[in-house]
Amino acid sequence: MKEGQRLVSLLEFLRSVALYILLAFLFVTFFFRPMQISGTSMTPSLLDGDRVMINVINNLLQDPQRFDVVVVRHEEELWVKRVIGLPNETIAYRDGALYVNGERMEEDFLDDAYMQETLDRLGIEQFNSDMKEITLGADEYLLVGDNRPESLDSRNSRVGAFSREDIIANGVLVFWPLNEVRYIG
């Protein structure tokens, strides 16, 4: 092979490497972003210290649906919560059960063993505390942590409902620890 051909091959190779690095950077920046879970509000679904990739692109393609796990901006922090109430719905918790527009809804994603363990540990009788009925606005979402007794979320009047623009990602991919890799959408 001539010297000129080697140089052209090397330049093509370097161009390909640079393109792949650029594409990887764009992918991480605009589609999936890394984040570390801090706190216990989503236990046992997500644990303190879990490392996740948040799904930004899914959030751009569709609006969050009930029970989706989303990442929301609250003041200067990013919180991970679950969508419980959608725009224009009336939401309440009565006797530990979720009611949407007066209809009782099952929250099958809640872990029964964890709920009982938490009730025993905290010495409380109800995992989902009662919440007065609220009606969400046209652009509001009620977001709640899976660890209901220990989550600061939309049920608290200091936090309240979140607007659609506050939600920055829909779904998370847990990638660390390696033995717990899973997607929570």
Coordinates of C-alpha atoms in Angstrom, one line a residue:
M1 CA 0.0 0.0 0.0
K2 CA 1.3 3.4 -0.9
E3 CA 2.0 6.0 1.8
G4 CA -0.8 8.3 0.4
Q5 CA -3.4 5.5 0.7
R6 CA -2.4 4.8 4.3
L7 CA -2.8 8.4 5.2
V8 CA -6.3 8.5 3.5
S9 CA -7.3 5.3 5.3
L10 CA -6.0 6.7 8.7
L11 CA -8.0 10.0 8.1
E12 CA -11.1 8.1 7.2
F13 CA -10.7 5.9 10.4
L14 CA -10.2 9.0 12.5
R15 CA -13.2 10.7 10.9
S16 CA -15.4 7.7 11.7
V17 CA -14.2 7.6 15.3
A18 CA -14.9 11.3 15.7
L19 CA -18.4 10.8 14.2
Y20 CA -19.2 7.9 16.6
I21 CA -18.1 10.0 19.6
L22 CA -20.2 12.9 18.4
L23 CA -23.2 10.7 17.9
A24 CA -22.7 9.1 21.4
F25 CA -22.5 12.6 22.9
L26 CA -25.7 13.7 21.2
F27 CA -27.5 10.5 22.2
V28 CA -26.6 10.9 25.8
T29 CA -27.4 14.7 25.8
F30 CA -30.7 14.6 23.9
F31 CA -32.1 11.1 24.3
F32 CA -30.9 9.5 27.5
R33 CA -29.2 11.4 30.3
P34 CA -27.4 9.8 33.3
M35 CA -28.7 10.5 36.8
Q36 CA -28.2 9.1 40.3
I37 CA -31.2 8.5 42.5
S38 CA -30.9 10.4 45.8
G39 CA -33.4 9.6 48.5
T40 CA -36.0 7.0 49.3
S41 CA -39.2 8.4 47.9
M42 CA -39.4 5.8 45.1
T43 CA -38.3 2.8 47.2
P44 CA -38.6 -0.1 46.4
S45 CA -38.9 0.7 42.7
L46 CA -35.8 2.8 42.7
L47 CA -33.2 2.8 45.5
D48 CA -31.0 5.5 46.9
G49 CA -27.8 5.4 44.9
D50 CA -29.2 3.6 41.8
R51 CA -27.7 5.0 38.7
V52 CA -30.1 5.5 35.8
M53 CA -30.5 6.9 32.3
I54 CA -33.5 9.1 32.1
N55 CA -35.6 8.8 28.9
V56 CA -35.8 12.4 27.5
I57 CA -36.8 11.4 24.0
N58 CA -39.9 9.5 25.2
N59 CA -41.0 12.7 27.0
L60 CA -40.7 14.7 23.8
L61 CA -42.7 12.1 21.8
Q62 CA -45.7 11.7 24.1
D63 CA -47.4 13.0 27.2
P64 CA -47.0 11.1 30.4
Q65 CA -49.7 8.5 31.2
R66 CA -51.0 7.3 34.5
F67 CA -48.5 5.3 36.5
D68 CA -45.5 6.3 34.3
V69 CA -42.3 7.1 36.2
V70 CA -41.2 10.6 35.3
V71 CA -38.4 13.0 36.1
V72 CA -39.6 16.4 37.1
R73 CA -37.8 19.7 37.8
H74 CA -38.7 21.0 41.2
E75 CA -36.9 24.3 42.0
E76 CA -33.2 23.5 41.5
E77 CA -33.6 19.7 41.8
L78 CA -34.6 16.8 39.7
W79 CA -37.1 14.4 41.3
V80 CA -38.3 11.0 40.2
K81 CA -42.0 10.4 40.8
R82 CA -44.9 8.4 39.5
V83 CA -47.8 10.0 37.6
I84 CA -51.0 9.5 39.5
G85 CA -53.3 12.2 38.2
L86 CA -53.6 13.6 34.7
P87 CA -54.9 17.0 33.5
N88 CA -58.5 17.9 34.4
E89 CA -58.9 14.8 36.6
T90 CA -60.2 14.8 40.2
I91 CA -57.9 12.8 42.5
A92 CA -58.4 11.7 46.1
Y93 CA -57.0 9.1 48.5
R94 CA -59.7 7.7 50.8
D95 CA -59.1 4.8 53.2
G96 CA -55.8 4.2 51.6
A97 CA -57.2 3.8 48.1
L98 CA -56.7 6.0 45.0
Y99 CA -59.8 7.5 43.4
V100 CA -59.8 9.1 40.0
N101 CA -62.9 11.0 39.1
G102 CA -64.7 9.0 41.8
E103 CA -63.6 5.6 40.5
R104 CA -61.3 3.5 42.7
M105 CA -58.0 2.6 40.9
E106 CA -55.7 -0.3 41.7
E107 CA -52.0 0.6 42.1
D108 CA -50.6 -2.8 41.2
F109 CA -47.0 -1.5 41.0
L110 CA -46.9 -1.0 44.8
D111 CA -45.0 -3.9 46.5
D112 CA -47.2 -5.5 49.2
A113 CA -44.2 -6.8 51.3
Y114 CA -42.5 -3.4 51.3
M115 CA -45.8 -1.7 52.3
Q116 CA -46.2 -4.0 55.2
E117 CA -42.6 -3.7 56.3
T118 CA -43.0 0.1 56.1
L119 CA -46.2 0.1 58.1
D120 CA -44.5 -2.0 60.8
R121 CA -41.3 0.1 60.9
L122 CA -43.2 3.4 61.1
G123 CA -46.0 2.1 63.4
I124 CA -48.7 3.4 61.1
E125 CA -51.9 1.8 59.9
Q126 CA -52.2 3.1 56.3
F127 CA -49.5 3.2 53.6
N128 CA -51.4 5.7 51.5
S129 CA -52.6 8.5 53.8
D130 CA -55.9 10.1 52.9
M131 CA -55.8 13.1 50.6
K132 CA -58.6 15.6 50.2
E133 CA -60.1 15.6 46.7
I134 CA -58.4 18.0 44.3
T135 CA -59.1 18.8 40.7
L136 CA -56.1 19.3 38.4
G137 CA -55.9 22.0 35.8
A138 CA -55.6 21.6 32.0
D139 CA -51.8 21.4 32.3
E140 CA -51.3 19.8 35.7
Y141 CA -50.1 16.4 36.8
L142 CA -50.3 14.9 40.3
L143 CA -46.9 13.1 41.0
V144 CA -46.3 10.9 43.9
G145 CA -43.4 8.7 45.2
D146 CA -43.9 5.0 45.5
N147 CA -42.7 5.1 49.2
R148 CA -45.9 7.0 50.1
P149 CA -45.3 7.6 53.8
E150 CA -41.8 9.0 53.2
S151 CA -42.2 11.0 50.0
L152 CA -42.4 14.7 49.5
D153 CA -44.6 15.1 46.4
S154 CA -47.8 16.6 44.9
R155 CA -49.9 15.6 47.9
N156 CA -48.1 18.2 50.0
S157 CA -49.6 21.7 49.5
R158 CA -46.1 23.2 49.5
V159 CA -45.3 21.2 46.4
G160 CA -48.6 20.8 44.6
A161 CA -49.3 19.7 41.1
F162 CA -46.6 19.9 38.4
S163 CA -47.1 21.5 34.9
R164 CA -46.3 19.6 31.8
E165 CA -43.2 21.7 31.1
D166 CA -41.8 20.7 34.5
I167 CA -41.6 17.0 33.4
I168 CA -38.3 16.5 31.6
A169 CA -38.2 12.7 31.2
N170 CA -40.6 9.8 31.0
G171 CA -39.1 6.5 32.1
V172 CA -35.7 5.5 33.6
L173 CA -33.3 2.7 32.8
V174 CA -31.4 1.5 35.9
F175 CA -27.9 0.5 34.8
W176 CA -26.2 0.3 38.1
P177 CA -25.9 -1.8 40.1
L178 CA -25.4 -4.3 37.2
N179 CA -27.5 -7.1 38.9
E180 CA -30.5 -4.7 39.0
V181 CA -30.5 -3.5 35.4
R182 CA -34.2 -2.8 34.3
Y183 CA -36.4 -0.3 32.6
I184 CA -39.1 1.4 34.6
G185 CA -41.5 3.3 32.4

